[in-house]
Structure formats: structure tokens, C-alpha cells
Coordinates of C-alpha atoms in Angstrom, one line a residue:
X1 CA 57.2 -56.0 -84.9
X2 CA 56.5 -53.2 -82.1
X3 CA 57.6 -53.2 -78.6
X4 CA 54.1 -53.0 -77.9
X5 CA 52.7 -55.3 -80.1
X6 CA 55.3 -58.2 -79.0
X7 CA 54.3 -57.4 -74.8
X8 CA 50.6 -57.3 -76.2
X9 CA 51.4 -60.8 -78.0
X10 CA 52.9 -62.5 -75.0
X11 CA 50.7 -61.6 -72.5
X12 CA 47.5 -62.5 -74.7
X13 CA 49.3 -65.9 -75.3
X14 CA 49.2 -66.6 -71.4
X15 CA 45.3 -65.6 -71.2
X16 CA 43.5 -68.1 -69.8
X17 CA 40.2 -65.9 -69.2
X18 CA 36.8 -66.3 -69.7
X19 CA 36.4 -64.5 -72.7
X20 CA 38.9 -67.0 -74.0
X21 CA 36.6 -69.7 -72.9
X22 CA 33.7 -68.1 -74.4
X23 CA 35.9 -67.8 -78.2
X24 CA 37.0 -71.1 -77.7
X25 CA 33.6 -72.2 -77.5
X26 CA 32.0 -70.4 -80.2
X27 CA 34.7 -71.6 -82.5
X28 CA 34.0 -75.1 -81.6
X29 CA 30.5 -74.7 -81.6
X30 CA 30.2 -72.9 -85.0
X31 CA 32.7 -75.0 -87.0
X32 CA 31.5 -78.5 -85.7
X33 CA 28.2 -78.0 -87.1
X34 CA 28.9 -76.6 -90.5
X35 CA 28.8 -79.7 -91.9
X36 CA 25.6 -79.6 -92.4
X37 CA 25.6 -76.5 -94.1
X38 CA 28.5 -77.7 -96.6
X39 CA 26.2 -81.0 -97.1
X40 CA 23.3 -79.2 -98.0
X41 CA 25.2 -77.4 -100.3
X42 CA 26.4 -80.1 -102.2
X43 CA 24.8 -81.5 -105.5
X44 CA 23.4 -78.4 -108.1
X45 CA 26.3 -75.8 -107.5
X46 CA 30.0 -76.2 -108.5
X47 CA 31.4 -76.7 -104.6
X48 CA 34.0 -73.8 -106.0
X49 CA 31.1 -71.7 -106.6
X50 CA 29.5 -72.4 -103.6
X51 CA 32.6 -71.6 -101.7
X52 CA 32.8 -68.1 -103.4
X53 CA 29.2 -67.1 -102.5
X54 CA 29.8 -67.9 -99.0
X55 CA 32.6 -65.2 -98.8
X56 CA 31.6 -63.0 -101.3
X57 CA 28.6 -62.7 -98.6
X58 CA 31.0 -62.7 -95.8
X59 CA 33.4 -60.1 -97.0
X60 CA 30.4 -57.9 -97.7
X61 CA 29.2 -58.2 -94.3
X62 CA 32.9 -57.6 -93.1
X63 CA 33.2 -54.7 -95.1
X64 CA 29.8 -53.5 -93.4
X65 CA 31.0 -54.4 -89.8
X66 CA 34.9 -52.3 -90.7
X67 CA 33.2 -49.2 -92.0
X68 CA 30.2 -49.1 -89.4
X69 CA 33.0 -49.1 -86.4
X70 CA 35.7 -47.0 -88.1
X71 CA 38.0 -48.7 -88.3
X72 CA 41.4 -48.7 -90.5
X73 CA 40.6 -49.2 -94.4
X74 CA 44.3 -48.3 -96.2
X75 CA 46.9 -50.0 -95.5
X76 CA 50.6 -50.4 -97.5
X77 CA 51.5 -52.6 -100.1
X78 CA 53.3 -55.3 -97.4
X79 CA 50.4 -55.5 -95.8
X80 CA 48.3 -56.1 -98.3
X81 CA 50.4 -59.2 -100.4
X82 CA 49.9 -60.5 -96.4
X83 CA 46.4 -59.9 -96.5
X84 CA 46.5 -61.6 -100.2
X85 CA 48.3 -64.4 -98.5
X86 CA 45.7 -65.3 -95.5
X87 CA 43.1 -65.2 -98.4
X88 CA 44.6 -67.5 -100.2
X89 CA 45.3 -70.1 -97.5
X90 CA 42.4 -69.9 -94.8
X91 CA 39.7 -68.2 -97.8
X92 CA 39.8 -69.8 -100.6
X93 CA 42.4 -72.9 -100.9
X94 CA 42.2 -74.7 -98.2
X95 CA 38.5 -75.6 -98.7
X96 CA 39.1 -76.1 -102.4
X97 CA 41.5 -78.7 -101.4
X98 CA 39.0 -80.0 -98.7
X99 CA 36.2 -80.2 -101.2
X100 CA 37.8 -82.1 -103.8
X101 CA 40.0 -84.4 -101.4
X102 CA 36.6 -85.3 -99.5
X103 CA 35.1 -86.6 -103.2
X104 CA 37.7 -89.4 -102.3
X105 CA 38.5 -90.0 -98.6
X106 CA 36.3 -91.3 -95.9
X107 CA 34.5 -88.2 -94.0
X108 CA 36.0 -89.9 -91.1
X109 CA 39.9 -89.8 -92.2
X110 CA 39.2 -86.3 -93.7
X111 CA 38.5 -85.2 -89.8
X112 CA 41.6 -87.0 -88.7
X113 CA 44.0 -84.9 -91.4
X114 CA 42.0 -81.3 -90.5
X115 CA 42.8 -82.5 -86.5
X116 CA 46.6 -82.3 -87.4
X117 CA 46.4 -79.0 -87.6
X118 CA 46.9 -79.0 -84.2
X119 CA 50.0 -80.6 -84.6
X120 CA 51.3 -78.7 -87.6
X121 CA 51.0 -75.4 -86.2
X122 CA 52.7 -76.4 -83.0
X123 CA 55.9 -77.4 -85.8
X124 CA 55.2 -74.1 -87.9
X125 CA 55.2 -72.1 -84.7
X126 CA 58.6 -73.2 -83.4
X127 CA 59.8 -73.3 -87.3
X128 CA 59.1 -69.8 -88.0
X129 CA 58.5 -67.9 -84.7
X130 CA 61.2 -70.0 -82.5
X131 CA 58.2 -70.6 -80.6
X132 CA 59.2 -72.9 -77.6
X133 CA 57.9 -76.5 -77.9
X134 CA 55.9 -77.0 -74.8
X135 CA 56.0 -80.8 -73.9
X136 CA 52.8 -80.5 -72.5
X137 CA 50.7 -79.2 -75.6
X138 CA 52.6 -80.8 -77.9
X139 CA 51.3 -84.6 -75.6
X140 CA 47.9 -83.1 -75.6
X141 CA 47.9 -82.8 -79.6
X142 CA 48.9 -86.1 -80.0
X143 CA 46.5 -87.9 -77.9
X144 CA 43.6 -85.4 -79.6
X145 CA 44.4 -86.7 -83.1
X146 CA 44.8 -90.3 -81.5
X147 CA 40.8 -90.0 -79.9
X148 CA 39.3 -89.0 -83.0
X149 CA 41.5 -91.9 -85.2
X150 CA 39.4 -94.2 -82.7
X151 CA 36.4 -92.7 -83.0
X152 CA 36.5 -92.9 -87.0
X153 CA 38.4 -95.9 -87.1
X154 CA 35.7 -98.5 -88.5
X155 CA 35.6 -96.0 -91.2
X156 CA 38.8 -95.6 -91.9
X157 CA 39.5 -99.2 -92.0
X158 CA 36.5 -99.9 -93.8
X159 CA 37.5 -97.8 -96.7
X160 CA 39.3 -99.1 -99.4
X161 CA 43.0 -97.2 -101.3
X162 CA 43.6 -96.9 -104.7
X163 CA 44.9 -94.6 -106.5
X164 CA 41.8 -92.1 -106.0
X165 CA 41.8 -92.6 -102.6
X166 CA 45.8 -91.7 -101.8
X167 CA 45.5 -88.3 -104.1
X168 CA 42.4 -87.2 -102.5
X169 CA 44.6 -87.8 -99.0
X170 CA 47.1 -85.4 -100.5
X171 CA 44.7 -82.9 -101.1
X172 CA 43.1 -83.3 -97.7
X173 CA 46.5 -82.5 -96.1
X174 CA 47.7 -80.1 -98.3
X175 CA 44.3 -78.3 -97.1
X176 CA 45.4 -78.4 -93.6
X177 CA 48.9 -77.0 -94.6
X178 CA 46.9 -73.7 -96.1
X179 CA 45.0 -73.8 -93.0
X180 CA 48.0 -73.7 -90.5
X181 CA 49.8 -71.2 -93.1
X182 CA 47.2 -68.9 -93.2
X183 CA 47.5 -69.0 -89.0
X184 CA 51.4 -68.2 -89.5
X185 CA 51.0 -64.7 -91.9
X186 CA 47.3 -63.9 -89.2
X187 CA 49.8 -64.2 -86.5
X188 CA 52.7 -62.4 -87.9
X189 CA 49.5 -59.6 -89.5
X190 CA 48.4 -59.7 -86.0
X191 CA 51.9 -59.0 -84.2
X192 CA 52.6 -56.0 -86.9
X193 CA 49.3 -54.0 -85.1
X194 CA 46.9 -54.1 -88.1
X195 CA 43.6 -54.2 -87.0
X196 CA 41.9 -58.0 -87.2
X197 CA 38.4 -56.7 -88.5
X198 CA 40.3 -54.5 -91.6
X199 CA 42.4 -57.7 -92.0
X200 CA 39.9 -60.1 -91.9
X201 CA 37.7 -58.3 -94.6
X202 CA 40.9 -57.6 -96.6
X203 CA 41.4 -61.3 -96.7
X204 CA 38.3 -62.5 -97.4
X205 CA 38.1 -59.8 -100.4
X206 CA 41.4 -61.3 -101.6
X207 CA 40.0 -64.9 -101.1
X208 CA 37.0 -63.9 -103.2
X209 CA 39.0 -62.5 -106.4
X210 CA 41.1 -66.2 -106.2
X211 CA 37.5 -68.3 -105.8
X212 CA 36.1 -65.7 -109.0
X213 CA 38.8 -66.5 -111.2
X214 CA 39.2 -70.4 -110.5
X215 CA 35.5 -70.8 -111.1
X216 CA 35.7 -68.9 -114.4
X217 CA 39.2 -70.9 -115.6
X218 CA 36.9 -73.9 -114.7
X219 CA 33.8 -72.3 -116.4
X220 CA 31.4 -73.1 -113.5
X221 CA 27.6 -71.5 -114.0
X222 CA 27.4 -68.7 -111.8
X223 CA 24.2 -70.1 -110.1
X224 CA 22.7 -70.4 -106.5
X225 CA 20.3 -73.3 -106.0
X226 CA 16.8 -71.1 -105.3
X227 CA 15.6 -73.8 -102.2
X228 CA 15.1 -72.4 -98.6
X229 CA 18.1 -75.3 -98.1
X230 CA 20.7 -74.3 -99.8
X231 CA 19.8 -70.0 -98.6
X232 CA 19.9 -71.0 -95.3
X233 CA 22.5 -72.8 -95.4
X234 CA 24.7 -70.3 -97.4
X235 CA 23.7 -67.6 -94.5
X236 CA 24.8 -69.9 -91.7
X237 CA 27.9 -70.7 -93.4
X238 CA 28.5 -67.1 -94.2
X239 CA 27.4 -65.3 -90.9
X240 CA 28.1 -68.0 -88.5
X241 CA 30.7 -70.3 -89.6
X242 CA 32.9 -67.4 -91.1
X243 CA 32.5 -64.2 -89.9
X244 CA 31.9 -65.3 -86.3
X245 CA 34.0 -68.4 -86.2
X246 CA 36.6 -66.6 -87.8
X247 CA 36.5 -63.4 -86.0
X248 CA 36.6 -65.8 -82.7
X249 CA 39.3 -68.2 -83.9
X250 CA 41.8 -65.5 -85.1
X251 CA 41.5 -63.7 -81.6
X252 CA 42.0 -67.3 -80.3
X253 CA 45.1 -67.3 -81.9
X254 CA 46.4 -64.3 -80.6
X255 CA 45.4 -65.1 -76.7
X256 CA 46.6 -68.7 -77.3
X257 CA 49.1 -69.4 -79.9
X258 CA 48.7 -71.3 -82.8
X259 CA 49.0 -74.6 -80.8
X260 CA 46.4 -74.0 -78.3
X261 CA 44.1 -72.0 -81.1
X262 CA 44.3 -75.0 -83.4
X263 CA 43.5 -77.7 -81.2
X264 CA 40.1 -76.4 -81.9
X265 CA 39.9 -78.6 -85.0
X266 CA 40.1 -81.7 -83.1
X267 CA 37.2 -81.0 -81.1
X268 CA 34.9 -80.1 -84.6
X269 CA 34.5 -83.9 -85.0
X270 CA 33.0 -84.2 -82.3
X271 CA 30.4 -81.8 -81.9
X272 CA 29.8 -83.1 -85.3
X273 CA 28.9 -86.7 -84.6
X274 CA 27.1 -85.4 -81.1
X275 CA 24.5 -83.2 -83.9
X276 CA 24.9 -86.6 -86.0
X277 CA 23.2 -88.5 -83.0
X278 CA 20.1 -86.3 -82.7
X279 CA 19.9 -85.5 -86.6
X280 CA 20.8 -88.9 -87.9
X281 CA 20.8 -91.8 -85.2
X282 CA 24.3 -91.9 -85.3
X283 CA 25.3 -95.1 -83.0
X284 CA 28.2 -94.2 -81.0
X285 CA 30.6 -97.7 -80.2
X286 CA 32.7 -98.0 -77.4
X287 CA 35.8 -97.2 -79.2
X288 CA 34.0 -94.4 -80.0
X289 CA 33.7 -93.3 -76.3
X290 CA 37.4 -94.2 -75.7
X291 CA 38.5 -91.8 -78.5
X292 CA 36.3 -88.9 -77.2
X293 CA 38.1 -89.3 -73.8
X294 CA 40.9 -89.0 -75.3
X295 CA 40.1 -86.0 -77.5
X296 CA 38.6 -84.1 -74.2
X297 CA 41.9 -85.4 -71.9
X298 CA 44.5 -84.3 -74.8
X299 CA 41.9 -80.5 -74.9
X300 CA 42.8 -80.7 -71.2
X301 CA 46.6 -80.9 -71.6
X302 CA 46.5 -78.1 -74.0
X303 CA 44.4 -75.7 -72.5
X304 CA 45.6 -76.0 -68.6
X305 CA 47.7 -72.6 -67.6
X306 CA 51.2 -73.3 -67.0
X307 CA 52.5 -73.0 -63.4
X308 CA 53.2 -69.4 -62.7
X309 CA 57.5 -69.0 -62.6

């Protein structure tokens, strides 16, 4: 890594700006109402298959967006078995493992695993990067995950575990270990000065050839399901939740860290459930209440500057 690129790094992590805001918002925002996208989805089309279209799209659009503004195309080999890397872990496997871990595990418990990621990449960051463990974020993540236990927990209780139920749970965590992997190599990708549009596309293209070939080994129809439901949905999940939620997390995770960035995923939940109560009548409980206070205190915690030194 650069002289430049590491002063570049540490003074981004410190930004508490309102451009940050505005990122941290959109990422929120944009991921905590894909759900409905991904549930319209759901049904006619391999999920795989569905999953490919939506960055095949994506990746096209990226590809658009890189060449329109000029920016960098070729890059060396290193680089590029990164960029492979970030494809595989935050394009392509982690939802895999999300899809098919979801067939058996409560919505509700699914949310709780994704929140970890908060948590993981606070252990990956001091694992990999000697990242100092801040007391203060690392509280905040805890009580996040903590809030949105309580507000699924009739759910999760409710739910019964065999031996469906405990693999799915695997699967679900093993997709938040892609997703905080893939944050690692964007970070490290980031640090070395390569240009987070040409990455982004890059990984995305490299996500795409790993979705093509696991829906042919599983010989899925290639087939999209011709309703104005499942279109629309595909764009929104293509433009919105990964091109511009992407594009906004990544940056997040160079102005913040990993830690701060990936408290993000506790918040989805409930943005989710708020859509939930206009969309669906979703009844909110008072333990329900309790664990969004304790989500939004823990998002407080994380995302407070430190004390200047």
C-alpha cells in the first residue's frame, strides 16, 4: 500500500461528514427495502438464476457508468484474482448461501445472522488489518444485534430446529462470513488505489461468470418470469439495491471502516418491518419497540466521532 493511499485511508476513516450521512442513508434505505424485490422474485425462476440476472444487469450498467467517465479498465493479474475474490464473496455466494439458508430459517433469525456482520467485520478488521478494537463500536454492535434479537424474537422462538433448520443456520452465517470477506479484499482493493467504479464492475463481471456456471452445473432454465412484477423488481434490485447501494456502501467502507460501514446491516431490519407496517399491517409489540431502541442507541455508539486527541 501507498503512502498516499494509507493517509487517504485514515483520514476517510475519521469522516464524519455529511456526505457520509447521506451514503449511510442511501445504503440503509436501498437494502432495507429489497426484500420486496427478492420476494417477488421468488416462485418461477431458480433463485440462482434470479441472482445472475440481477448482476448480469448490474455489471452491464457498471460497465456503461466505467467507460462513460473514463475511467481505468486494465489492470494486473493481482488485482484481478482480488477483483475475482470480491465477486465471489459479496456477488455471487453470499446470496446463494442466503437464498437457500432462508428456505429453512425464520426471516426473522436470518436478519439476526446478516446483523453480525457488524460484529464480524469489527474481528476481521483487527484480525487482518491490526485494526484497533474500539470499546465503543465494538458495545454499539453488540447492543444492535441484541435490538433486532428482540424485535424478531416471537419468531425466533416460535420456530421449531431440526436438522433442516440448524443447516440452513450454517448457510445463513456462512453468507455473512462471504459478506464481511468480500469487505476485507474491497478494503485492501481500495487501500492499493484501484479505482472503486473499475473494481466494482470487475467484481460484479467476475460474480456473474460464478452465478453462469453454478446455474448450468445445476441445470436451471435460463428464464425470466415475463410479469411487470418480477421486471420491476429485477430493475430495482439491479439499479438500486446494487449499483447504488453498493457503490454507497463500499465508499462507506472506506470513510468508516468495516465496523462502522457494516453496522449498516442492522439497521436493514428495520426499515424492513417499518415498509412491512404500511404494506402488510405488520403489528409492532412492545418488545418490538425496546429492540429498535436498542438498534438506533447501539447505531449511536457506532457512529459518534471520537474525541479529537
Amino acid at each position: 500500500m501507498t503512502q498516499a493511499a494509507a493517509t487517504m485511508s485514515a483520514q476517510d476513516a475519521k469522516r464524519f461528514d455529511g456526505t457520509t450521512f447521506g451514503l449511510y442513508a442511501a445504503t440503509v434505505l436501498l437494502w432495507g427495502v429489497s426484500w420486496i424485490g427478492i420476494r417477488a422474485q421468488l416462485g418461477v425462476v431458480a433463485p440462482e438464476m434470479s441472482v445472475l440476472w440481477r448482476f448480469l444487469l448490474s455489471a452491464v450498467l457498471m460497465w456503461g457508468w466505467v467507460l462513460a467517465t473514463g475511467h481505468q479498465v486494465r489492470f494486473p493479474l493481482a488485482d484481478h484474482l482480488r477483483f475475482a475474490a470480491v465477486g465471489c464473496c459479496l456477488f455471487s455466494f453470499n446470496f446463494i448461501s442466503f437464498y437457500y439458508g432462508g428456505l429453512s430459517v425464520p426471516s426473522g433469525l436470518l436478519s439476526v445472522v446478516f446483523s453480525l456482520a457488524s460484529v464480524f467485520n469489527l474481528v476481521l478488521g483487527f484480525v487482518i488489518f491490526r485494526q484497533k478494537v474500539e470499546p465503543r463500536v465494538a458495545l454499539g454492535g453488540v447492543i444492535g444485534v441484541a435490538g433486532i434479537g428482540l424485535l424478531f424474537w416471537p419468531e425466533i422462538t416460535g420456530a421449531g430446529f431440526n436438522a433442516a433448520a440448524l443447516k440452513g443456520l450454517g448457510l445463513c452465517v456462512m453468507g455473512t462470513l462471504f459478506f464481511c470477506s468480500g469487505n476485507m479484499i474491497s478494503t485492501v482493493v481500495q487501500r492499493r488505489g484501484a479505482p472503486l467504479l473499475s473494481a466494482t464492475a470487475w467484481g460484479m463481471t467476475y460474480g456473474c461468470v460464478v452465478l453462469l456456471t453454478l446455474n448450468v452445473v445445476r441445470g436451471n432454465a435460463f428464464i425470466i418470469e415475463p410479469t411487470m412484477k418480477y421486471i420491476g423488481s429485477l430493475l430495482y434490485l439491479s439499479i438500486g439495491a446494487s449499483v447504488l447501494a453498493f457503490m454507497a456502501y463500499l465508499t462507506l467502507l472506506r470513510r468508516l471502516g468495516a465496523a462502522r460501514a457494516g453496522y449498516t446491516t442492522v439497521l436493514f431490519p428495520i426499515i424492513a418491518l417499518a415498509v412491512s407496517t404500511l404494506l402488510e399491517s405488520y403489528q409492532w409489540t412492545a418488545l418490538a419497540g425496546i429492540g429498535v431502541v436498542f438498534a438506533l442507541v447501539g447505531n449511536v455508539l457506532v457512529l459518534r466521532k471520537p474525541s479529537a486527541k
